[in-house]
PDB file of C-alpha atoms in Angstrom:
ATOM      1  CA  LYS A  15       0.000   0.000   0.000  1.00  0.00           C
ATOM      2  CA  ASN A  16       1.339   3.403  -0.932  1.00  0.00           C
ATOM      3  CA  GLU A  17       1.735   5.998   1.768  1.00  0.00           C
ATOM      4  CA  VAL A  18       0.024   8.511  -0.519  1.00  0.00           C
ATOM      5  CA  GLU A  19      -3.015   7.582  -2.570  1.00  0.00           C
ATOM      6  CA  GLN A  20      -4.505   9.803  -5.233  1.00  0.00           C
ATOM      7  CA  SER A  21      -7.780   9.585  -7.072  1.00  0.00           C
ATOM      8  CA  PRO A  22      -8.776   9.542  -9.792  1.00  0.00           C
ATOM      9  CA  GLN A  23      -5.760   8.349 -11.771  1.00  0.00           C
ATOM     10  CA  ASN A  24      -7.119   9.785 -14.988  1.00  0.00           C
ATOM     11  CA  LEU A  25      -9.668  12.499 -15.476  1.00  0.00           C
ATOM     12  CA  THR A  26     -11.173  14.007 -18.598  1.00  0.00           C
ATOM     13  CA  ALA A  27     -13.306  17.110 -18.303  1.00  0.00           C
ATOM     14  CA  GLN A  28     -15.040  19.573 -20.556  1.00  0.00           C
ATOM     15  CA  GLU A  29     -13.766  23.096 -20.544  1.00  0.00           C
ATOM     16  CA  GLY A  30     -15.454  25.066 -17.799  1.00  0.00           C
ATOM     17  CA  GLU A  31     -16.115  22.132 -15.496  1.00  0.00           C
ATOM     18  CA  PHE A  32     -15.270  22.133 -11.797  1.00  0.00           C
ATOM     19  CA  ILE A  33     -12.598  19.540 -11.081  1.00  0.00           C
ATOM     20  CA  THR A  34     -11.635  17.805  -7.846  1.00  0.00           C
ATOM     21  CA  ILE A  35      -8.585  15.638  -7.278  1.00  0.00           C
ATOM     22  CA  ASN A  36      -8.248  13.799  -3.992  1.00  0.00           C
ATOM     23  CA  CYS A  37      -5.236  12.760  -1.946  1.00  0.00           C
ATOM     24  CA  SER A  38      -5.158  10.533   1.129  1.00  0.00           C
ATOM     25  CA  TYR A  39      -2.049   9.752   3.119  1.00  0.00           C
ATOM     26  CA  SER A  40      -1.169   7.404   5.915  1.00  0.00           C
ATOM     27  CA  VAL A  41       1.928   9.001   7.424  1.00  0.00           C
ATOM     28  CA  GLY A  42       2.252  11.882   9.829  1.00  0.00           C
ATOM     29  CA  ILE A  43       3.139  15.074   8.037  1.00  0.00           C
ATOM     30  CA  SER A  44       4.047  18.690   8.621  1.00  0.00           C
ATOM     31  CA  ALA A  45       2.891  19.826   5.210  1.00  0.00           C
ATOM     32  CA  LEU A  46       1.386  18.553   2.003  1.00  0.00           C
ATOM     33  CA  HIS A  47       2.335  19.731  -1.473  1.00  0.00           C
ATOM     34  CA  TRP A  48       0.352  19.853  -4.681  1.00  0.00           C
ATOM     35  CA  LEU A  49       2.511  19.789  -7.784  1.00  0.00           C
ATOM     36  CA  GLN A  50       1.732  20.199 -11.462  1.00  0.00           C
ATOM     37  CA  GLN A  51       3.813  18.303 -13.998  1.00  0.00           C
ATOM     38  CA  HIS A  52       3.582  19.366 -17.621  1.00  0.00           C
ATOM     39  CA  PRO A  53       3.913  16.938 -20.555  1.00  0.00           C
ATOM     40  CA  GLY A  54       7.577  17.858 -20.955  1.00  0.00           C
ATOM     41  CA  GLY A  55       8.204  16.799 -17.374  1.00  0.00           C
ATOM     42  CA  GLY A  56       8.765  20.166 -15.740  1.00  0.00           C
ATOM     43  CA  ILE A  57       7.257  20.498 -12.298  1.00  0.00           C
ATOM     44  CA  VAL A  58       5.630  23.515 -10.718  1.00  0.00           C
ATOM     45  CA  SER A  59       4.821  23.666  -7.044  1.00  0.00           C
ATOM     46  CA  LEU A  60       1.194  24.819  -6.723  1.00  0.00           C
ATOM     47  CA  PHE A  61       0.578  24.752  -3.007  1.00  0.00           C
ATOM     48  CA  MET A  62       2.194  23.846   0.261  1.00  0.00           C
ATOM     49  CA  LEU A  63      -0.321  23.608   3.062  1.00  0.00           C
ATOM     50  CA  SER A  64      -0.457  22.282   6.574  1.00  0.00           C
ATOM     51  CA  SER A  65      -3.993  23.252   7.530  1.00  0.00           C
ATOM     52  CA  GLY A  66      -7.179  24.737   6.172  1.00  0.00           C
ATOM     53  CA  LYS A  67      -7.429  26.073   2.688  1.00  0.00           C
ATOM     54  CA  LYS A  68      -5.381  28.015   0.152  1.00  0.00           C
ATOM     55  CA  LYS A  69      -6.501  29.682  -3.048  1.00  0.00           C
ATOM     56  CA  HIS A  70      -4.504  30.867  -6.036  1.00  0.00           C
ATOM     57  CA  GLY A  71      -6.478  32.037  -9.028  1.00  0.00           C
ATOM     58  CA  ARG A  72      -8.753  29.213 -10.133  1.00  0.00           C
ATOM     59  CA  LEU A  73      -6.989  26.680  -7.927  1.00  0.00           C
ATOM     60  CA  ILE A  74      -8.088  25.823  -4.409  1.00  0.00           C
ATOM     61  CA  ALA A  75      -6.398  23.339  -2.079  1.00  0.00           C
ATOM     62  CA  THR A  76      -7.814  22.070   1.171  1.00  0.00           C
ATOM     63  CA  ILE A  77      -6.464  19.762   3.804  1.00  0.00           C
ATOM     64  CA  ASN A  78      -7.991  17.934   6.758  1.00  0.00           C
ATOM     65  CA  ILE A  79      -5.179  16.829   9.031  1.00  0.00           C
ATOM     66  CA  GLN A  80      -7.406  14.687  11.253  1.00  0.00           C
ATOM     67  CA  GLU A  81      -8.748  12.756   8.284  1.00  0.00           C
ATOM     68  CA  LYS A  82      -5.373  12.760   6.476  1.00  0.00           C
ATOM     69  CA  HIS A  83      -6.976  13.976   3.318  1.00  0.00           C
ATOM     70  CA  SER A  84      -6.466  16.808   0.884  1.00  0.00           C
ATOM     71  CA  SER A  85      -8.282  17.973  -2.220  1.00  0.00           C
ATOM     72  CA  LEU A  86      -7.244  20.109  -5.144  1.00  0.00           C
ATOM     73  CA  HIS A  87     -10.042  21.914  -6.928  1.00  0.00           C
ATOM     74  CA  ILE A  88      -9.901  23.668 -10.276  1.00  0.00           C
ATOM     75  CA  THR A  89     -12.746  26.018 -11.061  1.00  0.00           C
ATOM     76  CA  ALA A  90     -13.722  26.889 -14.639  1.00  0.00           C
ATOM     77  CA  SER A  91     -11.234  24.401 -16.055  1.00  0.00           C
ATOM     78  CA  HIS A  92      -9.365  25.251 -19.225  1.00  0.00           C
ATOM     79  CA  PRO A  93      -7.401  23.139 -21.730  1.00  0.00           C
ATOM     80  CA  ARG A  94      -4.167  24.671 -20.461  1.00  0.00           C
ATOM     81  CA  ASP A  95      -4.878  23.024 -17.101  1.00  0.00           C
ATOM     82  CA  SER A  96      -4.188  19.662 -18.771  1.00  0.00           C
ATOM     83  CA  ALA A  97      -1.275  18.160 -16.856  1.00  0.00           C
ATOM     84  CA  VAL A  98      -0.440  15.580 -14.229  1.00  0.00           C
ATOM     85  CA  TYR A  99      -1.213  16.720 -10.704  1.00  0.00           C
ATOM     86  CA  ILE A 100       0.822  15.147  -7.945  1.00  0.00           C
ATOM     87  CA  CYS A 101       0.257  15.129  -4.220  1.00  0.00           C
ATOM     88  CA  ALA A 102       3.349  14.885  -2.045  1.00  0.00           C
ATOM     89  CA  VAL A 103       3.818  14.794   1.700  1.00  0.00           C
ATOM     90  CA  ASP A 104       6.904  16.031   3.418  1.00  0.00           C
ATOM     91  CA  SER A 105       7.605  12.920   5.457  1.00  0.00           C
ATOM     92  CA  GLN A 106      10.609  11.870   3.402  1.00  0.00           C
ATOM     93  CA  PHE A 107       8.747  13.184   0.394  1.00  0.00           C
ATOM     94  CA  TYR A 108       6.272  10.481  -0.387  1.00  0.00           C
ATOM     95  CA  PHE A 109       4.540  11.101  -3.699  1.00  0.00           C
ATOM     96  CA  GLY A 110       1.199  10.055  -5.038  1.00  0.00           C
ATOM     97  CA  THR A 111       1.157   8.444  -8.456  1.00  0.00           C
ATOM     98  CA  GLY A 112      -0.456  11.488  -9.948  1.00  0.00           C
ATOM     99  CA  THR A 113      -3.729  12.359 -11.619  1.00  0.00           C
ATOM    100  CA  SER A 114      -3.589  12.894 -15.350  1.00  0.00           C
ATOM    101  CA  LEU A 115      -6.048  15.630 -16.238  1.00  0.00           C
ATOM    102  CA  THR A 116      -7.206  16.351 -19.764  1.00  0.00           C
ATOM    103  CA  VAL A 117      -9.517  19.289 -20.343  1.00  0.00           C
ATOM    104  CA  ILE A 118     -11.304  19.200 -23.677  1.00  0.00           C
ATOM    105  CA  PRO A 119     -12.299  22.453 -25.366  1.00  0.00           C
TER     106      PRO A 119
ATOM    107  CA  GLY B  16       9.449  33.962  -6.493  1.00  0.00           C
ATOM    108  CA  ALA B  17      12.094  31.338  -5.894  1.00  0.00           C
ATOM    109  CA  VAL B  18      13.658  29.979  -9.062  1.00  0.00           C
ATOM    110  CA  VAL B  19      15.631  26.783  -9.484  1.00  0.00           C
ATOM    111  CA  SER B  20      17.558  26.252 -12.682  1.00  0.00           C
ATOM    112  CA  GLN B  21      18.407  22.724 -13.739  1.00  0.00           C
ATOM    113  CA  HIS B  22      20.450  21.748 -16.745  1.00  0.00           C
ATOM    114  CA  PRO B  23      20.903  20.214 -19.097  1.00  0.00           C
ATOM    115  CA  SER B  24      17.232  19.663 -19.871  1.00  0.00           C
ATOM    116  CA  ARG B  25      18.058  16.736 -22.135  1.00  0.00           C
ATOM    117  CA  VAL B  26      21.180  14.664 -22.523  1.00  0.00           C
ATOM    118  CA  ILE B  27      22.042  11.600 -24.527  1.00  0.00           C
ATOM    119  CA  CYS B  28      25.183   9.734 -23.586  1.00  0.00           C
ATOM    120  CA  LYS B  29      26.921   6.520 -24.449  1.00  0.00           C
ATOM    121  CA  SER B  30      26.838   3.572 -22.117  1.00  0.00           C
ATOM    122  CA  GLY B  31      29.796   3.639 -19.748  1.00  0.00           C
ATOM    123  CA  THR B  32      30.229   7.403 -19.699  1.00  0.00           C
ATOM    124  CA  SER B  33      29.381   9.797 -16.880  1.00  0.00           C
ATOM    125  CA  VAL B  34      26.874  12.606 -16.951  1.00  0.00           C
ATOM    126  CA  LYS B  35      26.661  15.598 -14.639  1.00  0.00           C
ATOM    127  CA  ILE B  36      23.390  17.390 -13.916  1.00  0.00           C
ATOM    128  CA  GLU B  37      23.382  20.789 -12.227  1.00  0.00           C
ATOM    129  CA  CYS B  38      20.760  22.307  -9.991  1.00  0.00           C
ATOM    130  CA  ARG B  39      21.078  25.972  -9.062  1.00  0.00           C
ATOM    131  CA  SER B  40      18.953  28.163  -6.840  1.00  0.00           C
ATOM    132  CA  LEU B  41      19.026  31.517  -8.589  1.00  0.00           C
ATOM    133  CA  ASP B  42      17.616  33.940  -6.072  1.00  0.00           C
ATOM    134  CA  PHE B  43      17.840  32.218  -2.717  1.00  0.00           C
ATOM    135  CA  GLN B  44      20.196  30.112  -0.688  1.00  0.00           C
ATOM    136  CA  ALA B  45      19.177  26.499  -0.559  1.00  0.00           C
ATOM    137  CA  THR B  46      20.242  24.758   2.606  1.00  0.00           C
ATOM    138  CA  THR B  47      18.707  21.544   1.364  1.00  0.00           C
ATOM    139  CA  MET B  48      18.428  20.081  -2.104  1.00  0.00           C
ATOM    140  CA  PHE B  49      16.666  16.914  -3.146  1.00  0.00           C
ATOM    141  CA  TRP B  50      17.209  14.690  -6.155  1.00  0.00           C
ATOM    142  CA  TYR B  51      14.443  12.561  -7.644  1.00  0.00           C
ATOM    143  CA  ARG B  52      14.055  10.253 -10.564  1.00  0.00           C
ATOM    144  CA  GLN B  53      10.924   9.404 -12.452  1.00  0.00           C
ATOM    145  CA  PHE B  54      10.441   6.477 -14.803  1.00  0.00           C
ATOM    146  CA  PRO B  55       7.796   6.740 -17.537  1.00  0.00           C
ATOM    147  CA  LYS B  56       4.259   6.750 -16.191  1.00  0.00           C
ATOM    148  CA  GLN B  57       5.514   6.421 -12.632  1.00  0.00           C
ATOM    149  CA  SER B  58       5.648   8.756  -9.709  1.00  0.00           C
ATOM    150  CA  LEU B  59       8.626  10.700  -8.502  1.00  0.00           C
ATOM    151  CA  MET B  60      11.002   8.757  -6.287  1.00  0.00           C
ATOM    152  CA  LEU B  61      13.333  10.501  -3.882  1.00  0.00           C
ATOM    153  CA  MET B  62      16.923   9.466  -4.493  1.00  0.00           C
ATOM    154  CA  ALA B  63      18.851  11.530  -2.014  1.00  0.00           C
ATOM    155  CA  THR B  64      18.845  14.573   0.199  1.00  0.00           C
ATOM    156  CA  SER B  65      21.829  16.865   0.271  1.00  0.00           C
ATOM    157  CA  ASN B  66      22.659  19.571   2.746  1.00  0.00           C
ATOM    158  CA  GLU B  67      25.251  22.170   1.935  1.00  0.00           C
ATOM    159  CA  GLY B  68      28.677  21.210   3.141  1.00  0.00           C
ATOM    160  CA  SER B  69      27.831  17.672   4.196  1.00  0.00           C
ATOM    161  CA  LYS B  70      27.481  14.288   2.599  1.00  0.00           C
ATOM    162  CA  ALA B  71      24.232  13.425   0.893  1.00  0.00           C
ATOM    163  CA  THR B  72      21.788  11.029   2.481  1.00  0.00           C
ATOM    164  CA  TYR B  73      20.703   8.372   0.016  1.00  0.00           C
ATOM    165  CA  GLU B  74      17.428   6.528   0.005  1.00  0.00           C
ATOM    166  CA  GLN B  75      17.419   2.776   0.307  1.00  0.00           C
ATOM    167  CA  GLY B  76      18.291   1.092  -2.959  1.00  0.00           C
ATOM    168  CA  VAL B  77      20.109   4.079  -4.458  1.00  0.00           C
ATOM    169  CA  GLU B  78      23.784   3.387  -5.109  1.00  0.00           C
ATOM    170  CA  LYS B  79      25.832   6.228  -3.703  1.00  0.00           C
ATOM    171  CA  ASP B  80      28.874   5.291  -5.766  1.00  0.00           C
ATOM    172  CA  LYS B  81      26.857   5.441  -8.946  1.00  0.00           C
ATOM    173  CA  PHE B  82      24.913   8.597  -8.249  1.00  0.00           C
ATOM    174  CA  LEU B  83      27.408  11.096  -6.894  1.00  0.00           C
ATOM    175  CA  ILE B  84      25.897  14.153  -5.288  1.00  0.00           C
ATOM    176  CA  ASN B  85      27.833  17.263  -4.439  1.00  0.00           C
ATOM    177  CA  HIS B  86      26.327  20.256  -2.639  1.00  0.00           C
ATOM    178  CA  ALA B  87      29.382  22.448  -2.334  1.00  0.00           C
ATOM    179  CA  SER B  88      27.595  25.776  -2.030  1.00  0.00           C
ATOM    180  CA  LEU B  89      24.250  27.140  -0.939  1.00  0.00           C
ATOM    181  CA  THR B  90      23.220  27.682  -4.544  1.00  0.00           C
ATOM    182  CA  LEU B  91      24.531  24.643  -6.382  1.00  0.00           C
ATOM    183  CA  SER B  92      24.099  20.906  -6.181  1.00  0.00           C
ATOM    184  CA  THR B  93      25.249  18.432  -8.797  1.00  0.00           C
ATOM    185  CA  LEU B  94      24.243  14.864  -9.550  1.00  0.00           C
ATOM    186  CA  THR B  95      26.728  12.787 -11.510  1.00  0.00           C
ATOM    187  CA  VAL B  96      25.548   9.521 -12.977  1.00  0.00           C
ATOM    188  CA  THR B  97      28.732   7.475 -13.283  1.00  0.00           C
ATOM    189  CA  SER B  98      29.271   4.652 -15.753  1.00  0.00           C
ATOM    190  CA  ALA B  99      25.781   5.154 -17.101  1.00  0.00           C
ATOM    191  CA  HIS B 100      23.806   2.216 -18.423  1.00  0.00           C
ATOM    192  CA  PRO B 101      20.613   2.163 -20.465  1.00  0.00           C
ATOM    193  CA  GLU B 102      18.612   1.308 -17.339  1.00  0.00           C
ATOM    194  CA  ASP B 103      19.695   4.660 -15.899  1.00  0.00           C
ATOM    195  CA  SER B 104      17.679   6.381 -18.610  1.00  0.00           C
ATOM    196  CA  SER B 105      15.123   8.371 -16.704  1.00  0.00           C
ATOM    197  CA  PHE B 106      13.873  11.828 -15.837  1.00  0.00           C
ATOM    198  CA  TYR B 107      15.894  13.392 -13.032  1.00  0.00           C
ATOM    199  CA  ILE B 108      14.524  16.356 -11.081  1.00  0.00           C
ATOM    200  CA  CYS B 109      15.940  18.437  -8.283  1.00  0.00           C
ATOM    201  CA  SER B 110      14.241  20.611  -5.744  1.00  0.00           C
ATOM    202  CA  ALA B 111      15.741  23.176  -3.440  1.00  0.00           C
ATOM    203  CA  GLY B 112      14.590  24.981  -0.380  1.00  0.00           C
ATOM    204  CA  GLN B 113      15.267  26.436   2.986  1.00  0.00           C
ATOM    205  CA  GLY B 114      13.228  24.050   5.057  1.00  0.00           C
ATOM    206  CA  LEU B 115       9.667  22.940   5.454  1.00  0.00           C
ATOM    207  CA  LYS B 116       8.471  26.320   6.650  1.00  0.00           C
ATOM    208  CA  TYR B 117       9.393  28.036   3.393  1.00  0.00           C
ATOM    209  CA  GLY B 118       8.664  25.253   0.931  1.00  0.00           C
ATOM    210  CA  TYR B 119      10.641  23.871  -1.947  1.00  0.00           C
ATOM    211  CA  THR B 120      11.010  24.802  -5.582  1.00  0.00           C
ATOM    212  CA  PHE B 121      11.506  22.236  -8.304  1.00  0.00           C
ATOM    213  CA  GLY B 122      13.890  22.399 -11.198  1.00  0.00           C
ATOM    214  CA  SER B 123      12.572  21.748 -14.689  1.00  0.00           C
ATOM    215  CA  GLY B 124      14.122  18.303 -14.880  1.00  0.00           C
ATOM    216  CA  THR B 125      16.698  16.495 -17.006  1.00  0.00           C
ATOM    217  CA  ARG B 126      15.772  13.712 -19.390  1.00  0.00           C
ATOM    218  CA  LEU B 127      18.697  11.321 -19.583  1.00  0.00           C
ATOM    219  CA  THR B 128      18.920   8.767 -22.358  1.00  0.00           C
ATOM    220  CA  VAL B 129      21.769   6.280 -22.265  1.00  0.00           C
ATOM    221  CA  VAL B 130      22.424   4.520 -25.558  1.00  0.00           C
TER     222      VAL B 130
END
């Protein structure tokens, strides 16, 4: 069993849809990271959060420490949001397997 | 914001040769740098953690004599893949930061192909 589980593995959405990606973890953490990996492989750090909720543009990340669960939401999705989204926890940097998102125009 | 430069972005080398990958923090001092590798369609795997001025800490299963890591300054860490073999072909990514409180920034990655 992986220390970090993400769902769904693959997601296809129509442009404009509200998207949710979930992450559950089994280890104790100080912070959780949401990363975006583009087709070329480059990685961008979207959020680092240890409690509550953070918002940046159309992206919202929430975390529930007691339930060991985090969600990444994308509002008004756009084709340029197509990427792999990865959840990572700071306990020795365990990574989820990623969610491949495709947004169709 | 914090910027981490990694290069080369792509490298092709012959089997048996060594390849050096650089990771630089451009506008901050990185006390800690991490090196990861990612095989196709798989998640990132932490290879090693390096702290400036000390020896890197390698994850279980990572050969320290094959993957040489040097973190000689607060802005530069290098990963050298020695005597590369085709099975070393992978995507290597670094991240750098100043600790959990401030977060970490990822480099853009290096795609290594050993032929």
